[in-house]
JSON list of C-alpha atoms in Angstrom, two decimals:
[
{"chain": "A", "resi": 1, "resn": "GLU", "atom": "CA", "xyz": [-17.54, -35.58, -20.44]},
{"chain": "A", "resi": 2, "resn": "ALA", "atom": "CA", "xyz": [-16.72, -32.30, -18.59]},
{"chain": "A", "resi": 3, "resn": "GLY", "atom": "CA", "xyz": [-15.96, -29.40, -20.75]},
{"chain": "A", "resi": 4, "resn": "VAL", "atom": "CA", "xyz": [-13.17, -26.74, -20.64]},
{"chain": "A", "resi": 5, "resn": "ALA", "atom": "CA", "xyz": [-13.25, -24.92, -17.29]},
{"chain": "A", "resi": 6, "resn": "GLN", "atom": "CA", "xyz": [-12.06, -21.30, -16.77]},
{"chain": "A", "resi": 7, "resn": "SER", "atom": "CA", "xyz": [-11.99, -19.06, -13.87]},
{"chain": "A", "resi": 8, "resn": "PRO", "atom": "CA", "xyz": [-12.85, -16.41, -12.87]},
{"chain": "A", "resi": 9, "resn": "ARG", "atom": "CA", "xyz": [-15.74, -15.74, -15.20]},
{"chain": "A", "resi": 10, "resn": "TYR", "atom": "CA", "xyz": [-15.54, -11.95, -14.69]},
{"chain": "A", "resi": 11, "resn": "LYS", "atom": "CA", "xyz": [-12.68, -9.47, -13.49]},
{"chain": "A", "resi": 12, "resn": "ILE", "atom": "CA", "xyz": [-12.53, -5.95, -13.03]},
{"chain": "A", "resi": 13, "resn": "ILE", "atom": "CA", "xyz": [-9.06, -4.26, -12.40]},
{"chain": "A", "resi": 14, "resn": "GLU", "atom": "CA", "xyz": [-7.67, -0.81, -12.78]},
{"chain": "A", "resi": 15, "resn": "LYS", "atom": "CA", "xyz": [-4.83, -0.28, -15.35]},
{"chain": "A", "resi": 16, "resn": "ARG", "atom": "CA", "xyz": [-1.25, -1.18, -14.17]},
{"chain": "A", "resi": 17, "resn": "GLN", "atom": "CA", "xyz": [-2.66, -3.89, -11.86]},
{"chain": "A", "resi": 18, "resn": "SER", "atom": "CA", "xyz": [-1.89, -7.33, -12.59]},
{"chain": "A", "resi": 19, "resn": "VAL", "atom": "CA", "xyz": [-4.31, -10.38, -13.19]},
{"chain": "A", "resi": 20, "resn": "ALA", "atom": "CA", "xyz": [-4.20, -14.09, -13.84]},
{"chain": "A", "resi": 21, "resn": "PHE", "atom": "CA", "xyz": [-6.62, -16.35, -15.48]},
{"chain": "A", "resi": 22, "resn": "TRP", "atom": "CA", "xyz": [-6.94, -20.10, -15.06]},
{"chain": "A", "resi": 23, "resn": "CYS", "atom": "CA", "xyz": [-7.84, -22.84, -17.43]},
{"chain": "A", "resi": 24, "resn": "ASN", "atom": "CA", "xyz": [-8.49, -26.71, -16.84]},
{"chain": "A", "resi": 25, "resn": "PRO", "atom": "CA", "xyz": [-8.75, -28.46, -20.29]},
{"chain": "A", "resi": 26, "resn": "ILE", "atom": "CA", "xyz": [-10.76, -31.57, -21.00]},
{"chain": "A", "resi": 27, "resn": "SER", "atom": "CA", "xyz": [-8.98, -34.63, -19.80]},
{"chain": "A", "resi": 28, "resn": "GLY", "atom": "CA", "xyz": [-6.47, -36.21, -22.16]},
{"chain": "A", "resi": 29, "resn": "HIS", "atom": "CA", "xyz": [-6.41, -33.25, -24.51]},
{"chain": "A", "resi": 30, "resn": "ALA", "atom": "CA", "xyz": [-2.73, -32.52, -25.24]},
{"chain": "A", "resi": 31, "resn": "THR", "atom": "CA", "xyz": [-3.12, -29.18, -26.90]},
{"chain": "A", "resi": 32, "resn": "LEU", "atom": "CA", "xyz": [-4.22, -25.97, -25.16]},
{"chain": "A", "resi": 33, "resn": "TYR", "atom": "CA", "xyz": [-4.94, -22.67, -26.76]},
{"chain": "A", "resi": 34, "resn": "TRP", "atom": "CA", "xyz": [-5.54, -19.16, -25.30]},
{"chain": "A", "resi": 35, "resn": "TYR", "atom": "CA", "xyz": [-7.47, -16.74, -27.34]},
{"chain": "A", "resi": 36, "resn": "GLN", "atom": "CA", "xyz": [-8.10, -13.06, -26.80]},
{"chain": "A", "resi": 37, "resn": "GLN", "atom": "CA", "xyz": [-11.61, -11.79, -28.07]},
{"chain": "A", "resi": 38, "resn": "ILE", "atom": "CA", "xyz": [-12.09, -7.97, -28.30]},
{"chain": "A", "resi": 39, "resn": "LEU", "atom": "CA", "xyz": [-15.54, -6.86, -28.30]},
{"chain": "A", "resi": 40, "resn": "GLY", "atom": "CA", "xyz": [-17.03, -6.94, -31.86]},
{"chain": "A", "resi": 41, "resn": "GLN", "atom": "CA", "xyz": [-14.16, -9.05, -33.23]},
{"chain": "A", "resi": 42, "resn": "GLY", "atom": "CA", "xyz": [-13.21, -12.67, -33.81]},
{"chain": "A", "resi": 43, "resn": "PRO", "atom": "CA", "xyz": [-11.04, -14.49, -31.24]},
{"chain": "A", "resi": 44, "resn": "LYS", "atom": "CA", "xyz": [-7.31, -14.25, -31.85]},
{"chain": "A", "resi": 45, "resn": "LEU", "atom": "CA", "xyz": [-4.83, -16.77, -30.82]},
{"chain": "A", "resi": 46, "resn": "LEU", "atom": "CA", "xyz": [-2.13, -15.69, -28.08]},
{"chain": "A", "resi": 47, "resn": "ILE", "atom": "CA", "xyz": [-0.37, -18.84, -27.39]},
{"chain": "A", "resi": 48, "resn": "GLN", "atom": "CA", "xyz": [-0.75, -22.58, -27.97]},
{"chain": "A", "resi": 49, "resn": "PHE", "atom": "CA", "xyz": [0.69, -25.32, -25.92]},
{"chain": "A", "resi": 50, "resn": "GLN", "atom": "CA", "xyz": [1.41, -29.10, -26.83]},
{"chain": "A", "resi": 51, "resn": "ASN", "atom": "CA", "xyz": [1.66, -30.86, -23.42]},
{"chain": "A", "resi": 52, "resn": "ASN", "atom": "CA", "xyz": [3.72, -28.41, -21.46]},
{"chain": "A", "resi": 53, "resn": "GLY", "atom": "CA", "xyz": [5.62, -26.85, -24.20]},
{"chain": "A", "resi": 54, "resn": "VAL", "atom": "CA", "xyz": [4.96, -23.74, -26.07]},
{"chain": "A", "resi": 55, "resn": "VAL", "atom": "CA", "xyz": [4.16, -24.39, -29.95]},
{"chain": "A", "resi": 56, "resn": "ASP", "atom": "CA", "xyz": [3.36, -20.86, -30.88]},
{"chain": "A", "resi": 57, "resn": "ASP", "atom": "CA", "xyz": [3.31, -17.62, -29.09]},
{"chain": "A", "resi": 58, "resn": "SER", "atom": "CA", "xyz": [4.16, -15.20, -31.78]},
{"chain": "A", "resi": 59, "resn": "GLN", "atom": "CA", "xyz": [0.91, -13.03, -31.06]},
{"chain": "A", "resi": 60, "resn": "LEU", "atom": "CA", "xyz": [1.58, -13.09, -27.39]},
{"chain": "A", "resi": 61, "resn": "PRO", "atom": "CA", "xyz": [2.52, -9.52, -26.17]},
{"chain": "A", "resi": 62, "resn": "LYS", "atom": "CA", "xyz": [5.51, -10.87, -24.12]},
{"chain": "A", "resi": 63, "resn": "ASP", "atom": "CA", "xyz": [6.29, -7.52, -22.43]},
{"chain": "A", "resi": 64, "resn": "ARG", "atom": "CA", "xyz": [3.21, -7.93, -20.37]},
{"chain": "A", "resi": 65, "resn": "PHE", "atom": "CA", "xyz": [1.54, -11.29, -21.02]},
{"chain": "A", "resi": 66, "resn": "SER", "atom": "CA", "xyz": [2.94, -14.65, -19.72]},
{"chain": "A", "resi": 67, "resn": "ALA", "atom": "CA", "xyz": [1.54, -18.09, -19.76]},
{"chain": "A", "resi": 68, "resn": "GLU", "atom": "CA", "xyz": [2.39, -21.49, -18.48]},
{"chain": "A", "resi": 69, "resn": "ARG", "atom": "CA", "xyz": [1.10, -25.00, -18.52]},
{"chain": "A", "resi": 70, "resn": "LEU", "atom": "CA", "xyz": [2.70, -26.97, -15.61]},
{"chain": "A", "resi": 71, "resn": "LYS", "atom": "CA", "xyz": [2.51, -30.72, -15.80]},
{"chain": "A", "resi": 72, "resn": "GLY", "atom": "CA", "xyz": [0.81, -30.40, -19.15]},
{"chain": "A", "resi": 73, "resn": "VAL", "atom": "CA", "xyz": [-2.70, -30.10, -17.75]},
{"chain": "A", "resi": 74, "resn": "ASP", "atom": "CA", "xyz": [-3.75, -26.70, -16.25]},
{"chain": "A", "resi": 75, "resn": "SER", "atom": "CA", "xyz": [-2.79, -23.53, -17.53]},
{"chain": "A", "resi": 76, "resn": "THR", "atom": "CA", "xyz": [-2.53, -20.06, -16.33]},
{"chain": "A", "resi": 77, "resn": "LEU", "atom": "CA", "xyz": [-2.42, -16.65, -18.24]},
{"chain": "A", "resi": 78, "resn": "LYS", "atom": "CA", "xyz": [-1.26, -13.67, -16.71]},
{"chain": "A", "resi": 79, "resn": "ILE", "atom": "CA", "xyz": [-1.14, -9.96, -17.54]},
{"chain": "A", "resi": 80, "resn": "GLN", "atom": "CA", "xyz": [1.17, -7.65, -15.80]},
{"chain": "A", "resi": 81, "resn": "PRO", "atom": "CA", "xyz": [0.63, -4.63, -15.86]},
{"chain": "A", "resi": 82, "resn": "ALA", "atom": "CA", "xyz": [-2.76, -4.42, -17.52]},
{"chain": "A", "resi": 83, "resn": "LYS", "atom": "CA", "xyz": [-3.70, -1.73, -20.06]},
{"chain": "A", "resi": 84, "resn": "LEU", "atom": "CA", "xyz": [-6.98, -0.58, -21.08]},
{"chain": "A", "resi": 85, "resn": "GLU", "atom": "CA", "xyz": [-6.75, -2.04, -24.51]},
{"chain": "A", "resi": 86, "resn": "ASP", "atom": "CA", "xyz": [-6.33, -5.57, -22.64]},
{"chain": "A", "resi": 87, "resn": "SER", "atom": "CA", "xyz": [-10.26, -5.30, -21.90]},
{"chain": "A", "resi": 88, "resn": "ALA", "atom": "CA", "xyz": [-11.52, -8.49, -23.72]},
{"chain": "A", "resi": 89, "resn": "VAL", "atom": "CA", "xyz": [-12.87, -11.94, -23.22]},
{"chain": "A", "resi": 90, "resn": "TYR", "atom": "CA", "xyz": [-10.07, -14.45, -22.66]},
{"chain": "A", "resi": 91, "resn": "LEU", "atom": "CA", "xyz": [-11.03, -17.75, -24.05]},
{"chain": "A", "resi": 92, "resn": "CYS", "atom": "CA", "xyz": [-9.24, -21.14, -23.32]},
{"chain": "A", "resi": 93, "resn": "ALA", "atom": "CA", "xyz": [-9.64, -24.06, -25.66]},
{"chain": "A", "resi": 94, "resn": "SER", "atom": "CA", "xyz": [-8.27, -27.53, -25.94]},
{"chain": "A", "resi": 95, "resn": "ARG", "atom": "CA", "xyz": [-7.88, -30.05, -28.67]},
{"chain": "A", "resi": 96, "resn": "PRO", "atom": "CA", "xyz": [-7.69, -33.84, -28.79]},
{"chain": "A", "resi": 97, "resn": "THR", "atom": "CA", "xyz": [-5.96, -35.34, -31.80]},
{"chain": "A", "resi": 98, "resn": "VAL", "atom": "CA", "xyz": [-8.65, -34.53, -34.24]},
{"chain": "A", "resi": 99, "resn": "ASP", "atom": "CA", "xyz": [-9.13, -31.35, -35.87]},
{"chain": "A", "resi": 100, "resn": "GLU", "atom": "CA", "xyz": [-11.56, -29.69, -33.59]},
{"chain": "A", "resi": 101, "resn": "GLN", "atom": "CA", "xyz": [-11.15, -27.28, -30.48]},
{"chain": "A", "resi": 102, "resn": "PHE", "atom": "CA", "xyz": [-13.54, -27.08, -27.62]},
{"chain": "A", "resi": 103, "resn": "PHE", "atom": "CA", "xyz": [-13.84, -23.80, -25.89]},
{"chain": "A", "resi": 104, "resn": "GLY", "atom": "CA", "xyz": [-14.46, -22.83, -22.31]},
{"chain": "A", "resi": 105, "resn": "PRO", "atom": "CA", "xyz": [-16.93, -20.20, -21.13]},
{"chain": "A", "resi": 106, "resn": "GLY", "atom": "CA", "xyz": [-14.10, -17.48, -21.21]},
{"chain": "A", "resi": 107, "resn": "THR", "atom": "CA", "xyz": [-13.22, -14.70, -18.78]},
{"chain": "A", "resi": 108, "resn": "ARG", "atom": "CA", "xyz": [-14.35, -11.41, -19.28]},
{"chain": "A", "resi": 109, "resn": "LEU", "atom": "CA", "xyz": [-11.75, -8.75, -18.25]},
{"chain": "A", "resi": 110, "resn": "THR", "atom": "CA", "xyz": [-12.60, -5.07, -17.78]},
{"chain": "A", "resi": 111, "resn": "VAL", "atom": "CA", "xyz": [-9.48, -2.76, -17.38]},
{"chain": "A", "resi": 112, "resn": "LEU", "atom": "CA", "xyz": [-10.61, 0.62, -15.79]},
{"chain": "B", "resi": 1, "resn": "GLY", "atom": "CA", "xyz": [-1.26, -15.26, -44.18]},
{"chain": "B", "resi": 2, "resn": "ASP", "atom": "CA", "xyz": [-4.28, -17.20, -43.96]},
{"chain": "B", "resi": 3, "resn": "SER", "atom": "CA", "xyz": [-7.59, -15.21, -43.36]},
{"chain": "B", "resi": 4, "resn": "VAL", "atom": "CA", "xyz": [-11.30, -15.27, -43.04]},
{"chain": "B", "resi": 5, "resn": "THR", "atom": "CA", "xyz": [-13.84, -12.69, -44.07]},
{"chain": "B", "resi": 6, "resn": "GLN", "atom": "CA", "xyz": [-17.37, -12.87, -43.38]},
{"chain": "B", "resi": 7, "resn": "MET", "atom": "CA", "xyz": [-20.42, -10.59, -43.91]},
{"chain": "B", "resi": 8, "resn": "GLU", "atom": "CA", "xyz": [-20.78, -7.78, -41.48]},
{"chain": "B", "resi": 9, "resn": "GLY", "atom": "CA", "xyz": [-23.85, -7.64, -39.41]},
{"chain": "B", "resi": 10, "resn": "PRO", "atom": "CA", "xyz": [-26.28, -7.41, -37.76]},
{"chain": "B", "resi": 11, "resn": "VAL", "atom": "CA", "xyz": [-28.44, -9.53, -39.87]},
{"chain": "B", "resi": 12, "resn": "THR", "atom": "CA", "xyz": [-32.16, -8.92, -38.96]},
{"chain": "B", "resi": 13, "resn": "LEU", "atom": "CA", "xyz": [-34.68, -11.63, -39.88]},
{"chain": "B", "resi": 14, "resn": "SER", "atom": "CA", "xyz": [-38.21, -12.52, -39.09]},
{"chain": "B", "resi": 15, "resn": "GLU", "atom": "CA", "xyz": [-38.92, -15.93, -37.70]},
{"chain": "B", "resi": 16, "resn": "GLU", "atom": "CA", "xyz": [-39.28, -18.66, -40.59]},
{"chain": "B", "resi": 17, "resn": "ALA", "atom": "CA", "xyz": [-36.88, -16.67, -42.99]},
{"chain": "B", "resi": 18, "resn": "PHE", "atom": "CA", "xyz": [-34.16, -18.00, -44.83]},
{"chain": "B", "resi": 19, "resn": "LEU", "atom": "CA", "xyz": [-30.65, -17.35, -43.72]},
{"chain": "B", "resi": 20, "resn": "THR", "atom": "CA", "xyz": [-27.47, -17.04, -45.48]},
{"chain": "B", "resi": 21, "resn": "ILE", "atom": "CA", "xyz": [-24.11, -15.65, -43.93]},
{"chain": "B", "resi": 22, "resn": "ASN", "atom": "CA", "xyz": [-21.44, -15.33, -46.31]},
{"chain": "B", "resi": 23, "resn": "CYS", "atom": "CA", "xyz": [-17.97, -16.62, -45.58]},
{"chain": "B", "resi": 24, "resn": "THR", "atom": "CA", "xyz": [-14.66, -16.65, -47.80]},
{"chain": "B", "resi": 25, "resn": "TYR", "atom": "CA", "xyz": [-11.20, -17.58, -46.96]},
{"chain": "B", "resi": 26, "resn": "THR", "atom": "CA", "xyz": [-7.64, -17.10, -48.07]},
{"chain": "B", "resi": 27, "resn": "ALA", "atom": "CA", "xyz": [-5.38, -20.05, -47.19]},
{"chain": "B", "resi": 28, "resn": "THR", "atom": "CA", "xyz": [-2.31, -22.04, -48.42]},
{"chain": "B", "resi": 29, "resn": "GLY", "atom": "CA", "xyz": [-3.42, -25.68, -48.91]},
{"chain": "B", "resi": 30, "resn": "TYR", "atom": "CA", "xyz": [-6.85, -26.93, -48.07]},
{"chain": "B", "resi": 31, "resn": "PRO", "atom": "CA", "xyz": [-7.72, -26.05, -44.41]},
{"chain": "B", "resi": 32, "resn": "SER", "atom": "CA", "xyz": [-10.56, -27.51, -42.41]},
{"chain": "B", "resi": 33, "resn": "LEU", "atom": "CA", "xyz": [-13.49, -25.05, -42.27]},
{"chain": "B", "resi": 34, "resn": "PHE", "atom": "CA", "xyz": [-15.67, -24.46, -39.29]},
{"chain": "B", "resi": 35, "resn": "TRP", "atom": "CA", "xyz": [-18.80, -22.36, -38.21]},
{"chain": "B", "resi": 36, "resn": "TYR", "atom": "CA", "xyz": [-18.91, -21.56, -34.47]},
{"chain": "B", "resi": 37, "resn": "VAL", "atom": "CA", "xyz": [-21.75, -20.01, -32.62]},
{"chain": "B", "resi": 38, "resn": "GLN", "atom": "CA", "xyz": [-21.66, -17.64, -29.54]},
{"chain": "B", "resi": 39, "resn": "TYR", "atom": "CA", "xyz": [-25.13, -17.14, -27.68]},
{"chain": "B", "resi": 40, "resn": "PRO", "atom": "CA", "xyz": [-25.22, -14.20, -25.34]},
{"chain": "B", "resi": 41, "resn": "GLY", "atom": "CA", "xyz": [-22.97, -14.64, -22.23]},
{"chain": "B", "resi": 42, "resn": "GLU", "atom": "CA", "xyz": [-21.81, -18.15, -23.34]},
{"chain": "B", "resi": 43, "resn": "GLY", "atom": "CA", "xyz": [-18.62, -19.46, -24.90]},
{"chain": "B", "resi": 44, "resn": "LEU", "atom": "CA", "xyz": [-18.11, -20.50, -28.46]},
{"chain": "B", "resi": 45, "resn": "GLN", "atom": "CA", "xyz": [-19.77, -23.67, -29.67]},
{"chain": "B", "resi": 46, "resn": "LEU", "atom": "CA", "xyz": [-18.88, -25.66, -32.72]},
{"chain": "B", "resi": 47, "resn": "LEU", "atom": "CA", "xyz": [-21.91, -25.44, -35.07]},
{"chain": "B", "resi": 48, "resn": "LEU", "atom": "CA", "xyz": [-20.68, -27.58, -37.88]},
{"chain": "B", "resi": 49, "resn": "LYS", "atom": "CA", "xyz": [-17.49, -28.29, -39.85]},
{"chain": "B", "resi": 50, "resn": "ALA", "atom": "CA", "xyz": [-16.05, -29.57, -43.39]},
{"chain": "B", "resi": 51, "resn": "THR", "atom": "CA", "xyz": [-12.66, -31.04, -43.55]},
{"chain": "B", "resi": 52, "resn": "LYS", "atom": "CA", "xyz": [-12.33, -31.28, -47.54]},
{"chain": "B", "resi": 53, "resn": "ALA", "atom": "CA", "xyz": [-13.68, -29.76, -50.89]},
{"chain": "B", "resi": 54, "resn": "ASP", "atom": "CA", "xyz": [-17.18, -30.58, -51.29]},
{"chain": "B", "resi": 55, "resn": "ASP", "atom": "CA", "xyz": [-18.02, -31.58, -48.01]},
{"chain": "B", "resi": 56, "resn": "LYS", "atom": "CA", "xyz": [-21.19, -30.42, -46.47]},
{"chain": "B", "resi": 57, "resn": "GLY", "atom": "CA", "xyz": [-21.25, -29.82, -42.85]},
{"chain": "B", "resi": 58, "resn": "SER", "atom": "CA", "xyz": [-24.79, -29.65, -41.19]},
{"chain": "B", "resi": 59, "resn": "ASN", "atom": "CA", "xyz": [-26.31, -29.46, -37.63]},
{"chain": "B", "resi": 60, "resn": "LYS", "atom": "CA", "xyz": [-29.44, -28.25, -36.12]},
{"chain": "B", "resi": 61, "resn": "GLY", "atom": "CA", "xyz": [-30.80, -27.21, -39.55]},
{"chain": "B", "resi": 62, "resn": "PHE", "atom": "CA", "xyz": [-27.63, -25.41, -40.52]},
{"chain": "B", "resi": 63, "resn": "GLU", "atom": "CA", "xyz": [-25.65, -26.34, -43.47]},
{"chain": "B", "resi": 64, "resn": "ALA", "atom": "CA", "xyz": [-22.52, -25.07, -45.14]},
{"chain": "B", "resi": 65, "resn": "THR", "atom": "CA", "xyz": [-20.59, -26.52, -48.15]},
{"chain": "B", "resi": 66, "resn": "TYR", "atom": "CA", "xyz": [-16.89, -26.39, -48.71]},
{"chain": "B", "resi": 67, "resn": "ARG", "atom": "CA", "xyz": [-16.43, -24.63, -52.02]},
{"chain": "B", "resi": 68, "resn": "LYS", "atom": "CA", "xyz": [-12.73, -24.92, -53.03]},
{"chain": "B", "resi": 69, "resn": "GLU", "atom": "CA", "xyz": [-13.33, -22.93, -56.47]},
{"chain": "B", "resi": 70, "resn": "THR", "atom": "CA", "xyz": [-14.84, -19.99, -54.92]},
{"chain": "B", "resi": 71, "resn": "THR", "atom": "CA", "xyz": [-12.82, -20.46, -51.55]},
{"chain": "B", "resi": 72, "resn": "SER", "atom": "CA", "xyz": [-16.18, -20.10, -49.49]},
{"chain": "B", "resi": 73, "resn": "PHE", "atom": "CA", "xyz": [-18.07, -21.80, -46.81]},
{"chain": "B", "resi": 74, "resn": "HIS", "atom": "CA", "xyz": [-21.54, -19.98, -46.60]},
{"chain": "B", "resi": 75, "resn": "LEU", "atom": "CA", "xyz": [-23.90, -20.75, -43.74]},
{"chain": "B", "resi": 76, "resn": "GLU", "atom": "CA", "xyz": [-27.49, -21.41, -44.42]},
{"chain": "B", "resi": 77, "resn": "LYS", "atom": "CA", "xyz": [-30.75, -22.24, -42.71]},
{"chain": "B", "resi": 78, "resn": "GLY", "atom": "CA", "xyz": [-34.13, -22.80, -44.30]},
{"chain": "B", "resi": 79, "resn": "SER", "atom": "CA", "xyz": [-36.22, -21.53, -41.42]},
{"chain": "B", "resi": 80, "resn": "VAL", "atom": "CA", "xyz": [-34.72, -19.67, -38.61]},
{"chain": "B", "resi": 81, "resn": "GLN", "atom": "CA", "xyz": [-36.05, -19.39, -35.07]},
{"chain": "B", "resi": 82, "resn": "VAL", "atom": "CA", "xyz": [-35.85, -16.68, -32.40]},
{"chain": "B", "resi": 83, "resn": "SER", "atom": "CA", "xyz": [-33.52, -19.06, -30.36]},
{"chain": "B", "resi": 84, "resn": "ASP", "atom": "CA", "xyz": [-31.03, -18.81, -33.38]},
{"chain": "B", "resi": 85, "resn": "SER", "atom": "CA", "xyz": [-30.16, -15.30, -32.37]},
{"chain": "B", "resi": 86, "resn": "ALA", "atom": "CA", "xyz": [-26.52, -15.29, -31.71]},
{"chain": "B", "resi": 87, "resn": "VAL", "atom": "CA", "xyz": [-23.25, -14.18, -33.12]},
{"chain": "B", "resi": 88, "resn": "TYR", "atom": "CA", "xyz": [-22.04, -16.62, -35.79]},
{"chain": "B", "resi": 89, "resn": "PHE", "atom": "CA", "xyz": [-18.09, -17.20, -36.49]},
{"chain": "B", "resi": 90, "resn": "CYS", "atom": "CA", "xyz": [-16.51, -18.68, -39.60]},
{"chain": "B", "resi": 91, "resn": "ALA", "atom": "CA", "xyz": [-13.13, -20.12, -39.09]},
{"chain": "B", "resi": 92, "resn": "LEU", "atom": "CA", "xyz": [-10.46, -22.15, -40.66]},
{"chain": "B", "resi": 93, "resn": "MET", "atom": "CA", "xyz": [-7.69, -24.34, -39.03]},
{"chain": "B", "resi": 94, "resn": "ASP", "atom": "CA", "xyz": [-4.37, -23.82, -40.37]},
{"chain": "B", "resi": 95, "resn": "SER", "atom": "CA", "xyz": [-1.62, -26.34, -40.90]},
{"chain": "B", "resi": 96, "resn": "SER", "atom": "CA", "xyz": [-0.38, -26.04, -37.19]},
{"chain": "B", "resi": 97, "resn": "TYR", "atom": "CA", "xyz": [-3.89, -26.68, -35.96]},
{"chain": "B", "resi": 98, "resn": "LYS", "atom": "CA", "xyz": [-4.80, -23.11, -34.72]},
{"chain": "B", "resi": 99, "resn": "LEU", "atom": "CA", "xyz": [-8.19, -21.40, -35.68]},
{"chain": "B", "resi": 100, "resn": "ILE", "atom": "CA", "xyz": [-8.23, -18.27, -37.55]},
{"chain": "B", "resi": 101, "resn": "PHE", "atom": "CA", "xyz": [-11.66, -16.62, -37.26]},
{"chain": "B", "resi": 102, "resn": "GLY", "atom": "CA", "xyz": [-13.65, -14.13, -39.16]},
{"chain": "B", "resi": 103, "resn": "SER", "atom": "CA", "xyz": [-14.96, -10.97, -37.16]},
{"chain": "B", "resi": 104, "resn": "GLY", "atom": "CA", "xyz": [-18.30, -12.64, -36.53]},
{"chain": "B", "resi": 105, "resn": "THR", "atom": "CA", "xyz": [-21.91, -11.86, -37.73]},
{"chain": "B", "resi": 106, "resn": "ARG", "atom": "CA", "xyz": [-24.61, -10.93, -35.29]},
{"chain": "B", "resi": 107, "resn": "LEU", "atom": "CA", "xyz": [-28.02, -12.57, -36.23]},
{"chain": "B", "resi": 108, "resn": "LEU", "atom": "CA", "xyz": [-31.20, -11.17, -34.73]},
{"chain": "B", "resi": 109, "resn": "VAL", "atom": "CA", "xyz": [-34.40, -13.16, -35.27]},
{"chain": "B", "resi": 110, "resn": "ARG", "atom": "CA", "xyz": [-37.74, -11.33, -34.60]},
{"chain": "B", "resi": 111, "resn": "PRO", "atom": "CA", "xyz": [-40.88, -13.16, -33.75]}
]
């Protein structure tokens, strides 16, 4: 089966600009996650969706980050305006009913 | 809250050496435990998992045993290869099915 798809793979922007990332989970996976992985650290959860509803966004910096999952399938994560400390790899993952998450290749964001 | 602590790297080994990467966790209840691997330029891949105490997860020659009494899930491999060079992450899945990761351990295997 096809894996989790993410685009773009790389993005370079200047601070205060906006950026958006896209994720297409594995077909049929109801739960979708966005993680932020700063260089040298483990991934940290930003937001968790169940179908098109938000389950947990407690770690999402809501003053600049937003995410949506329309129709319970694809999802977009947006940052506006970006800061230098947002430079990281943004990982999307999806989960079927069992306790395992499948990760996409990630989007590497560099904020200059 | 729940957390995972793993040994800092980098860990540098010669090919065919024995590998241990330590991982301990703090959690309420008995979470499922995972090891993920991240090869250069790639995303996270599940290496192995264990869902209850005394379970042993294994894959590609790697093993880890869920030890409730020591709250540990150490990763081992009897004979590493150059192709095992990567970053290894220990993680637990909490009661709301989100993963909490350790900080990762970089493994470098020399020929």
